[in-house]
Amino acid sequence: MPDRDAEFGEYLDSRAVVMRRTAFLLSGGDWHRAEDLVQTTLAKIYVAWPRLHRDGAIDAYSRRVMVRAAIDDSRRAFRRRENVVERLPEVGVPPPRVDDAVDVRRALARLPAGQRAVVVLRYWEDLSVAETAQALGKSEGTIKSQASKGLAALRELLASGRVLVEGQR
């Protein structure tokens, strides 16, 4: 039986440059993220190596893993919050007021339970549509619809100032 580590090392030597270039493009030109993508991909390939080597689908599997890892990475909340700019703004943005957070919680409490659950899981817990659907035992279409309706209701409540004092309905 051939040595797994030796075979994996040979594959890595032959594909490392191609994987790095692909990862660089998938990461939007960020070499640091590209290196992370390659490491994630290699770890998953190594785990599945016996099956992949037997089936001969190593390149297809590695591309699929890398693309999925890039998409998952781009969806993470810390990636969306970070904005690189040439110059810092002259005036900082004031921190959110406590009253605003209280109003949002009160408005959220006024949503129907189903919409509230979807909004909380999708936007507070940062779950995907599929993960939210699985957690709630609903279809993805229902999750999308409930999220849309819930956000519209929150916007309306907050814009109109109809957020009631806690305990009132």
Short mmCIF file of N, CA and C in Angstrom, two decimals:
data_model
loop_
_atom_site.label_atom_id
_atom_site.label_comp_id
_atom_site.label_asym_id
_atom_site.label_seq_id
_atom_site.Cartn_x
_atom_site.Cartn_y
_atom_site.Cartn_z
N MET A 1 0.85 -1.19 0.00
CA MET A 1 0.00 0.00 0.00
C MET A 1 0.90 1.25 0.00
N PRO A 2 0.70 2.14 -0.96
CA PRO A 2 1.51 3.35 -1.04
C PRO A 2 1.30 4.24 0.20
N ASP A 3 2.30 5.05 0.48
CA ASP A 3 2.27 5.94 1.63
C ASP A 3 1.35 7.14 1.35
N ARG A 4 0.33 7.30 2.17
CA ARG A 4 -0.65 8.37 2.00
C ARG A 4 0.01 9.75 2.00
N ASP A 5 0.89 9.98 2.96
CA ASP A 5 1.54 11.29 3.07
C ASP A 5 2.40 11.59 1.85
N ALA A 6 3.09 10.58 1.34
CA ALA A 6 3.95 10.78 0.17
C ALA A 6 3.10 11.11 -1.05
N GLU A 7 2.00 10.39 -1.23
CA GLU A 7 1.10 10.66 -2.37
C GLU A 7 0.50 12.05 -2.26
N PHE A 8 0.07 12.40 -1.07
CA PHE A 8 -0.52 13.72 -0.86
C PHE A 8 0.52 14.80 -1.13
N GLY A 9 1.74 14.59 -0.67
CA GLY A 9 2.82 15.54 -0.90
C GLY A 9 3.11 15.73 -2.38
N GLU A 10 3.09 14.64 -3.14
CA GLU A 10 3.31 14.73 -4.59
C GLU A 10 2.20 15.54 -5.25
N TYR A 11 0.96 15.26 -4.83
CA TYR A 11 -0.17 16.02 -5.38
C TYR A 11 -0.01 17.50 -5.05
N LEU A 12 0.32 17.80 -3.82
CA LEU A 12 0.48 19.19 -3.39
C LEU A 12 1.58 19.88 -4.19
N ASP A 13 2.71 19.20 -4.39
CA ASP A 13 3.81 19.78 -5.16
C ASP A 13 3.38 20.10 -6.59
N SER A 14 2.55 19.24 -7.16
CA SER A 14 2.15 19.44 -8.56
C SER A 14 1.04 20.48 -8.71
N ARG A 15 0.27 20.74 -7.67
CA ARG A 15 -0.90 21.62 -7.79
C ARG A 15 -0.84 22.89 -6.95
N ALA A 16 0.19 23.07 -6.16
CA ALA A 16 0.24 24.20 -5.22
C ALA A 16 0.14 25.56 -5.92
N VAL A 17 0.86 25.74 -6.99
CA VAL A 17 0.86 27.03 -7.69
C VAL A 17 -0.53 27.33 -8.27
N VAL A 18 -1.13 26.33 -8.88
CA VAL A 18 -2.46 26.50 -9.46
C VAL A 18 -3.49 26.82 -8.36
N MET A 19 -3.40 26.10 -7.25
CA MET A 19 -4.33 26.33 -6.15
C MET A 19 -4.19 27.74 -5.59
N ARG A 20 -2.95 28.20 -5.43
CA ARG A 20 -2.73 29.56 -4.91
C ARG A 20 -3.29 30.61 -5.85
N ARG A 21 -3.09 30.44 -7.14
CA ARG A 21 -3.62 31.41 -8.11
C ARG A 21 -5.14 31.43 -8.09
N THR A 22 -5.73 30.26 -8.07
CA THR A 22 -7.19 30.18 -8.02
C THR A 22 -7.71 30.82 -6.74
N ALA A 23 -7.08 30.52 -5.63
CA ALA A 23 -7.50 31.09 -4.35
C ALA A 23 -7.35 32.61 -4.36
N PHE A 24 -6.28 33.11 -4.96
CA PHE A 24 -6.06 34.55 -5.06
C PHE A 24 -7.21 35.21 -5.80
N LEU A 25 -7.63 34.62 -6.90
CA LEU A 25 -8.74 35.18 -7.67
C LEU A 25 -10.06 35.07 -6.91
N LEU A 26 -10.28 33.95 -6.25
CA LEU A 26 -11.51 33.77 -5.48
C LEU A 26 -11.60 34.72 -4.29
N SER A 27 -10.44 35.10 -3.76
CA SER A 27 -10.43 35.96 -2.57
C SER A 27 -10.43 37.44 -2.92
N GLY A 28 -10.59 37.77 -4.18
CA GLY A 28 -10.64 39.17 -4.57
C GLY A 28 -9.28 39.84 -4.57
N GLY A 29 -8.23 39.08 -4.77
CA GLY A 29 -6.90 39.64 -4.83
C GLY A 29 -6.22 39.84 -3.49
N ASP A 30 -6.64 39.12 -2.49
CA ASP A 30 -6.06 39.22 -1.15
C ASP A 30 -5.23 37.96 -0.89
N TRP A 31 -3.89 38.10 -0.88
CA TRP A 31 -3.02 36.94 -0.70
C TRP A 31 -3.20 36.28 0.66
N HIS A 32 -3.52 37.06 1.68
CA HIS A 32 -3.71 36.47 3.01
C HIS A 32 -4.94 35.56 3.03
N ARG A 33 -6.03 36.05 2.47
CA ARG A 33 -7.23 35.22 2.39
C ARG A 33 -6.99 34.02 1.47
N ALA A 34 -6.21 34.23 0.40
CA ALA A 34 -5.91 33.14 -0.52
C ALA A 34 -5.16 32.02 0.21
N GLU A 35 -4.20 32.38 1.02
CA GLU A 35 -3.46 31.37 1.78
C GLU A 35 -4.39 30.61 2.72
N ASP A 36 -5.32 31.33 3.35
CA ASP A 36 -6.30 30.67 4.22
C ASP A 36 -7.17 29.70 3.43
N LEU A 37 -7.58 30.10 2.24
CA LEU A 37 -8.40 29.23 1.40
C LEU A 37 -7.63 27.96 1.01
N VAL A 38 -6.38 28.13 0.64
CA VAL A 38 -5.57 26.97 0.27
C VAL A 38 -5.42 26.03 1.47
N GLN A 39 -5.17 26.59 2.64
CA GLN A 39 -5.01 25.74 3.84
C GLN A 39 -6.30 24.99 4.15
N THR A 40 -7.43 25.67 4.07
CA THR A 40 -8.72 25.02 4.31
C THR A 40 -8.94 23.90 3.31
N THR A 41 -8.66 24.19 2.05
CA THR A 41 -8.83 23.19 1.00
C THR A 41 -7.93 21.98 1.22
N LEU A 42 -6.67 22.24 1.53
CA LEU A 42 -5.74 21.14 1.73
C LEU A 42 -6.14 20.27 2.92
N ALA A 43 -6.62 20.89 3.97
CA ALA A 43 -7.05 20.11 5.14
C ALA A 43 -8.20 19.18 4.77
N LYS A 44 -9.14 19.68 3.99
CA LYS A 44 -10.29 18.85 3.60
C LYS A 44 -9.88 17.77 2.61
N ILE A 45 -8.97 18.09 1.72
CA ILE A 45 -8.48 17.09 0.77
C ILE A 45 -7.76 15.97 1.52
N TYR A 46 -6.95 16.34 2.49
CA TYR A 46 -6.17 15.34 3.22
C TYR A 46 -7.10 14.36 3.95
N VAL A 47 -8.17 14.89 4.53
CA VAL A 47 -9.11 14.02 5.23
C VAL A 47 -9.77 13.04 4.27
N ALA A 48 -10.11 13.53 3.08
CA ALA A 48 -10.82 12.69 2.11
C ALA A 48 -9.86 11.98 1.15
N TRP A 49 -8.57 12.07 1.37
CA TRP A 49 -7.57 11.56 0.42
C TRP A 49 -7.78 10.11 -0.01
N PRO A 50 -7.99 9.16 0.89
CA PRO A 50 -8.12 7.77 0.42
C PRO A 50 -9.26 7.60 -0.60
N ARG A 51 -10.39 8.22 -0.34
CA ARG A 51 -11.53 8.12 -1.25
C ARG A 51 -11.24 8.85 -2.55
N LEU A 52 -10.68 10.05 -2.47
CA LEU A 52 -10.40 10.85 -3.66
C LEU A 52 -9.36 10.18 -4.54
N HIS A 53 -8.33 9.66 -3.92
CA HIS A 53 -7.25 9.02 -4.68
C HIS A 53 -7.79 7.79 -5.41
N ARG A 54 -8.67 7.06 -4.77
CA ARG A 54 -9.27 5.86 -5.35
C ARG A 54 -10.20 6.24 -6.51
N ASP A 55 -11.00 7.32 -6.34
CA ASP A 55 -11.96 7.74 -7.36
C ASP A 55 -11.32 8.56 -8.48
N GLY A 56 -10.17 9.16 -8.21
CA GLY A 56 -9.50 9.98 -9.21
C GLY A 56 -10.13 11.35 -9.42
N ALA A 57 -10.90 11.81 -8.46
CA ALA A 57 -11.61 13.09 -8.59
C ALA A 57 -10.98 14.17 -7.72
N ILE A 58 -9.69 14.16 -7.60
CA ILE A 58 -9.01 15.06 -6.66
C ILE A 58 -9.14 16.51 -7.08
N ASP A 59 -8.87 16.82 -8.35
CA ASP A 59 -8.93 18.22 -8.80
C ASP A 59 -10.34 18.78 -8.71
N ALA A 60 -11.32 18.01 -9.13
CA ALA A 60 -12.71 18.49 -9.07
C ALA A 60 -13.12 18.74 -7.62
N TYR A 61 -12.76 17.82 -6.74
CA TYR A 61 -13.09 17.99 -5.32
C TYR A 61 -12.39 19.21 -4.75
N SER A 62 -11.12 19.41 -5.08
CA SER A 62 -10.39 20.54 -4.51
C SER A 62 -10.98 21.86 -4.99
N ARG A 63 -11.37 21.94 -6.26
CA ARG A 63 -12.01 23.17 -6.76
C ARG A 63 -13.33 23.43 -6.04
N ARG A 64 -14.13 22.40 -5.89
CA ARG A 64 -15.42 22.54 -5.22
C ARG A 64 -15.24 23.00 -3.77
N VAL A 65 -14.29 22.40 -3.07
CA VAL A 65 -14.02 22.78 -1.69
C VAL A 65 -13.55 24.22 -1.61
N MET A 66 -12.66 24.61 -2.51
CA MET A 66 -12.11 25.97 -2.48
C MET A 66 -13.19 27.02 -2.77
N VAL A 67 -14.03 26.76 -3.74
CA VAL A 67 -15.09 27.71 -4.08
C VAL A 67 -16.06 27.84 -2.90
N ARG A 68 -16.45 26.72 -2.33
CA ARG A 68 -17.38 26.76 -1.19
C ARG A 68 -16.75 27.47 0.00
N ALA A 69 -15.47 27.23 0.24
CA ALA A 69 -14.79 27.90 1.36
C ALA A 69 -14.72 29.40 1.11
N ALA A 70 -14.47 29.81 -0.13
CA ALA A 70 -14.42 31.25 -0.46
C ALA A 70 -15.78 31.89 -0.26
N ILE A 71 -16.84 31.20 -0.68
CA ILE A 71 -18.19 31.75 -0.51
C ILE A 71 -18.53 31.82 0.97
N ASP A 72 -18.25 30.77 1.72
CA ASP A 72 -18.53 30.78 3.16
C ASP A 72 -17.76 31.90 3.85
N ASP A 73 -16.50 32.08 3.47
CA ASP A 73 -15.67 33.11 4.08
C ASP A 73 -16.21 34.50 3.77
N SER A 74 -16.71 34.70 2.56
CA SER A 74 -17.21 36.03 2.20
C SER A 74 -18.52 36.35 2.90
N ARG A 75 -19.22 35.34 3.36
CA ARG A 75 -20.49 35.56 4.05
C ARG A 75 -20.33 35.85 5.54
N ARG A 76 -19.15 35.62 6.06
CA ARG A 76 -18.94 35.84 7.48
C ARG A 76 -19.11 37.31 7.83
N ALA A 77 -19.68 37.56 8.97
CA ALA A 77 -20.02 38.93 9.38
C ALA A 77 -18.79 39.83 9.45
N PHE A 78 -17.65 39.32 9.94
CA PHE A 78 -16.49 40.20 10.08
C PHE A 78 -15.97 40.66 8.72
N ARG A 79 -16.21 39.91 7.67
CA ARG A 79 -15.79 40.33 6.33
C ARG A 79 -16.67 41.48 5.84
N ARG A 80 -17.95 41.44 6.15
CA ARG A 80 -18.87 42.48 5.67
C ARG A 80 -18.68 43.79 6.42
N ARG A 81 -18.25 43.75 7.67
CA ARG A 81 -18.12 44.96 8.47
C ARG A 81 -16.85 45.74 8.16
N GLU A 82 -15.88 45.10 7.58
CA GLU A 82 -14.60 45.74 7.36
C GLU A 82 -14.60 46.46 6.02
N ASN A 83 -14.38 47.79 6.05
CA ASN A 83 -14.32 48.59 4.84
C ASN A 83 -12.98 49.30 4.79
N VAL A 84 -12.22 49.02 3.76
CA VAL A 84 -10.92 49.66 3.60
C VAL A 84 -11.14 50.94 2.80
N VAL A 85 -10.60 52.05 3.31
CA VAL A 85 -10.73 53.34 2.63
C VAL A 85 -9.36 53.99 2.55
N GLU A 86 -9.22 54.87 1.57
CA GLU A 86 -7.95 55.60 1.39
C GLU A 86 -7.68 56.53 2.57
N ARG A 87 -8.71 57.31 2.94
CA ARG A 87 -8.56 58.30 4.02
C ARG A 87 -9.64 58.10 5.06
N LEU A 88 -9.29 58.34 6.29
CA LEU A 88 -10.27 58.24 7.36
C LEU A 88 -11.20 59.45 7.31
N PRO A 89 -12.44 59.29 7.69
CA PRO A 89 -13.36 60.43 7.68
C PRO A 89 -12.93 61.47 8.73
N GLU A 90 -13.27 62.72 8.45
CA GLU A 90 -12.93 63.82 9.35
C GLU A 90 -13.65 63.66 10.69
N VAL A 91 -14.92 63.31 10.63
CA VAL A 91 -15.74 63.22 11.84
C VAL A 91 -16.15 61.76 12.02
N GLY A 92 -15.97 61.26 13.23
CA GLY A 92 -16.38 59.90 13.52
C GLY A 92 -17.89 59.79 13.61
N VAL A 93 -18.37 58.58 13.45
CA VAL A 93 -19.79 58.33 13.56
C VAL A 93 -20.12 58.14 15.03
N PRO A 94 -21.15 58.84 15.52
CA PRO A 94 -21.49 58.66 16.94
C PRO A 94 -21.97 57.24 17.20
N PRO A 95 -21.69 56.72 18.38
CA PRO A 95 -22.15 55.36 18.69
C PRO A 95 -23.67 55.31 18.73
N PRO A 96 -24.23 54.14 18.47
CA PRO A 96 -25.69 54.05 18.52
C PRO A 96 -26.21 54.37 19.92
N ARG A 97 -27.35 55.00 19.95
CA ARG A 97 -27.95 55.36 21.24
C ARG A 97 -28.62 54.13 21.85
N VAL A 98 -28.65 54.09 23.15
CA VAL A 98 -29.29 52.99 23.86
C VAL A 98 -30.78 52.97 23.52
N ASP A 99 -31.38 54.14 23.38
CA ASP A 99 -32.81 54.21 23.04
C ASP A 99 -33.11 53.53 21.71
N ASP A 100 -32.18 53.66 20.75
CA ASP A 100 -32.39 53.02 19.45
C ASP A 100 -32.42 51.50 19.59
N ALA A 101 -31.51 50.96 20.37
CA ALA A 101 -31.47 49.52 20.59
C ALA A 101 -32.74 49.04 21.29
N VAL A 102 -33.21 49.83 22.25
CA VAL A 102 -34.44 49.48 22.96
C VAL A 102 -35.62 49.50 22.00
N ASP A 103 -35.67 50.51 21.12
CA ASP A 103 -36.75 50.59 20.14
C ASP A 103 -36.74 49.39 19.21
N VAL A 104 -35.56 48.98 18.76
CA VAL A 104 -35.47 47.82 17.87
C VAL A 104 -35.96 46.57 18.59
N ARG A 105 -35.56 46.40 19.83
CA ARG A 105 -36.02 45.21 20.58
C ARG A 105 -37.53 45.25 20.79
N ARG A 106 -38.06 46.40 21.07
CA ARG A 106 -39.51 46.51 21.24
C ARG A 106 -40.24 46.24 19.93
N ALA A 107 -39.73 46.77 18.84
CA ALA A 107 -40.34 46.52 17.53
C ALA A 107 -40.26 45.03 17.19
N LEU A 108 -39.13 44.43 17.48
CA LEU A 108 -38.95 43.01 17.23
C LEU A 108 -39.98 42.19 18.03
N ALA A 109 -40.23 42.60 19.25
CA ALA A 109 -41.19 41.89 20.09
C ALA A 109 -42.61 41.98 19.53
N ARG A 110 -42.89 42.98 18.70
CA ARG A 110 -44.23 43.15 18.11
C ARG A 110 -44.45 42.29 16.88
N LEU A 111 -43.39 41.71 16.35
CA LEU A 111 -43.54 40.84 15.18
C LEU A 111 -44.20 39.53 15.58
N PRO A 112 -44.92 38.91 14.64
CA PRO A 112 -45.43 37.56 14.91
C PRO A 112 -44.26 36.62 15.20
N ALA A 113 -44.50 35.60 15.98
CA ALA A 113 -43.44 34.70 16.43
C ALA A 113 -42.63 34.11 15.29
N GLY A 114 -43.28 33.72 14.21
CA GLY A 114 -42.58 33.12 13.08
C GLY A 114 -41.63 34.10 12.41
N GLN A 115 -42.12 35.31 12.17
CA GLN A 115 -41.27 36.34 11.56
C GLN A 115 -40.13 36.71 12.50
N ARG A 116 -40.42 36.82 13.78
CA ARG A 116 -39.39 37.17 14.76
C ARG A 116 -38.30 36.12 14.78
N ALA A 117 -38.70 34.83 14.76
CA ALA A 117 -37.71 33.75 14.78
C ALA A 117 -36.82 33.81 13.54
N VAL A 118 -37.42 34.05 12.39
CA VAL A 118 -36.64 34.12 11.15
C VAL A 118 -35.69 35.31 11.19
N VAL A 119 -36.17 36.47 11.59
CA VAL A 119 -35.33 37.68 11.63
C VAL A 119 -34.17 37.49 12.61
N VAL A 120 -34.46 36.93 13.76
CA VAL A 120 -33.40 36.72 14.75
C VAL A 120 -32.36 35.74 14.23
N LEU A 121 -32.79 34.60 13.69
CA LEU A 121 -31.83 33.61 13.21
C LEU A 121 -31.04 34.10 12.00
N ARG A 122 -31.72 34.78 11.07
CA ARG A 122 -31.03 35.24 9.86
C ARG A 122 -30.09 36.40 10.12
N TYR A 123 -30.55 37.40 10.90
CA TYR A 123 -29.80 38.65 10.99
C TYR A 123 -29.07 38.85 12.31
N TRP A 124 -29.50 38.20 13.35
CA TRP A 124 -28.77 38.30 14.61
C TRP A 124 -27.78 37.16 14.73
N GLU A 125 -28.26 35.94 14.47
CA GLU A 125 -27.39 34.76 14.54
C GLU A 125 -26.58 34.57 13.25
N ASP A 126 -26.92 35.31 12.20
CA ASP A 126 -26.20 35.29 10.92
C ASP A 126 -26.21 33.91 10.26
N LEU A 127 -27.35 33.23 10.33
CA LEU A 127 -27.50 31.95 9.66
C LEU A 127 -27.91 32.17 8.21
N SER A 128 -27.57 31.24 7.36
CA SER A 128 -27.99 31.31 5.96
C SER A 128 -29.47 30.97 5.87
N VAL A 129 -30.03 31.17 4.69
CA VAL A 129 -31.43 30.81 4.47
C VAL A 129 -31.61 29.31 4.71
N ALA A 130 -30.70 28.51 4.17
CA ALA A 130 -30.80 27.06 4.33
C ALA A 130 -30.68 26.64 5.80
N GLU A 131 -29.74 27.24 6.51
CA GLU A 131 -29.56 26.90 7.93
C GLU A 131 -30.79 27.31 8.74
N THR A 132 -31.36 28.46 8.42
CA THR A 132 -32.56 28.92 9.13
C THR A 132 -33.73 27.99 8.83
N ALA A 133 -33.87 27.60 7.57
CA ALA A 133 -34.95 26.69 7.18
C ALA A 133 -34.82 25.36 7.92
N GLN A 134 -33.60 24.88 8.01
CA GLN A 134 -33.38 23.61 8.71
C GLN A 134 -33.68 23.76 10.21
N ALA A 135 -33.24 24.85 10.80
CA ALA A 135 -33.46 25.05 12.23
C ALA A 135 -34.94 25.17 12.57
N LEU A 136 -35.71 25.78 11.68
CA LEU A 136 -37.13 25.99 11.96
C LEU A 136 -38.04 24.94 11.33
N GLY A 137 -37.46 24.05 10.53
CA GLY A 137 -38.27 23.02 9.88
C GLY A 137 -39.22 23.59 8.84
N LYS A 138 -38.79 24.64 8.15
CA LYS A 138 -39.60 25.30 7.12
C LYS A 138 -38.86 25.23 5.79
N SER A 139 -39.55 25.57 4.71
CA SER A 139 -38.90 25.61 3.40
C SER A 139 -38.09 26.90 3.27
N GLU A 140 -37.14 26.89 2.36
CA GLU A 140 -36.32 28.09 2.14
C GLU A 140 -37.17 29.24 1.62
N GLY A 141 -38.18 28.94 0.80
CA GLY A 141 -39.09 29.98 0.31
C GLY A 141 -39.84 30.65 1.44
N THR A 142 -40.28 29.85 2.41
CA THR A 142 -40.98 30.41 3.57
C THR A 142 -40.04 31.31 4.37
N ILE A 143 -38.80 30.90 4.52
CA ILE A 143 -37.82 31.69 5.27
C ILE A 143 -37.60 33.03 4.57
N LYS A 144 -37.43 33.01 3.26
CA LYS A 144 -37.22 34.26 2.51
C LYS A 144 -38.42 35.18 2.65
N SER A 145 -39.61 34.61 2.52
CA SER A 145 -40.84 35.40 2.63
C SER A 145 -41.00 36.00 4.02
N GLN A 146 -40.79 35.19 5.05
CA GLN A 146 -40.94 35.66 6.42
C GLN A 146 -39.88 36.71 6.77
N ALA A 147 -38.67 36.53 6.25
CA ALA A 147 -37.62 37.52 6.50
C ALA A 147 -37.98 38.85 5.85
N SER A 148 -38.47 38.80 4.63
CA SER A 148 -38.87 40.02 3.92
C SER A 148 -40.00 40.74 4.65
N LYS A 149 -41.01 40.00 5.02
CA LYS A 149 -42.15 40.59 5.73
C LYS A 149 -41.73 41.12 7.10
N GLY A 150 -40.88 40.37 7.80
CA GLY A 150 -40.43 40.81 9.11
C GLY A 150 -39.62 42.09 9.05
N LEU A 151 -38.71 42.18 8.10
CA LEU A 151 -37.90 43.40 7.95
C LEU A 151 -38.76 44.58 7.55
N ALA A 152 -39.73 44.36 6.66
CA ALA A 152 -40.64 45.44 6.25
C ALA A 152 -41.44 45.94 7.45
N ALA A 153 -41.92 45.01 8.27
CA ALA A 153 -42.68 45.41 9.46
C ALA A 153 -41.81 46.17 10.44
N LEU A 154 -40.57 45.73 10.63
CA LEU A 154 -39.65 46.45 11.53
C LEU A 154 -39.40 47.86 11.02
N ARG A 155 -39.15 48.00 9.72
CA ARG A 155 -38.91 49.33 9.14
C ARG A 155 -40.11 50.23 9.37
N GLU A 156 -41.29 49.69 9.14
CA GLU A 156 -42.51 50.48 9.31
C GLU A 156 -42.71 50.91 10.77
N LEU A 157 -42.53 49.98 11.67
CA LEU A 157 -42.69 50.29 13.10
C LEU A 157 -41.68 51.35 13.54
N LEU A 158 -40.44 51.20 13.13
CA LEU A 158 -39.40 52.14 13.57
C LEU A 158 -39.55 53.50 12.89
N ALA A 159 -39.94 53.52 11.63
CA ALA A 159 -40.10 54.79 10.91
C ALA A 159 -41.31 55.57 11.40
N SER A 160 -42.36 54.85 11.76
CA SER A 160 -43.59 55.53 12.17
C SER A 160 -43.57 55.94 13.64
N GLY A 161 -42.63 55.43 14.39
CA GLY A 161 -42.58 55.76 15.82
C GLY A 161 -43.64 55.04 16.63
N ARG A 162 -44.21 53.97 16.06
CA ARG A 162 -45.28 53.25 16.75
C ARG A 162 -44.75 52.15 17.66
N VAL A 163 -43.52 52.26 18.08
CA VAL A 163 -42.95 51.27 19.00
C VAL A 163 -43.51 51.58 20.38
N LEU A 164 -44.20 50.62 20.93
CA LEU A 164 -44.86 50.83 22.22
C LEU A 164 -43.89 50.65 23.37
N VAL A 165 -44.25 51.21 24.50
CA VAL A 165 -43.49 51.02 25.72
C VAL A 165 -43.57 49.54 26.07
N GLU A 166 -42.48 49.01 26.57
CA GLU A 166 -42.40 47.60 26.91
C GLU A 166 -43.56 47.20 27.82
N GLY A 167 -44.17 46.08 27.50
CA GLY A 167 -45.28 45.59 28.29
C GLY A 167 -46.63 45.93 27.68
N GLN A 168 -46.67 46.92 26.79
CA GLN A 168 -47.93 47.29 26.12
C GLN A 168 -48.04 46.53 24.82
N ARG A 169 -49.24 46.27 24.42
CA ARG A 169 -49.48 45.59 23.11
C ARG A 169 -50.57 46.29 22.39
#
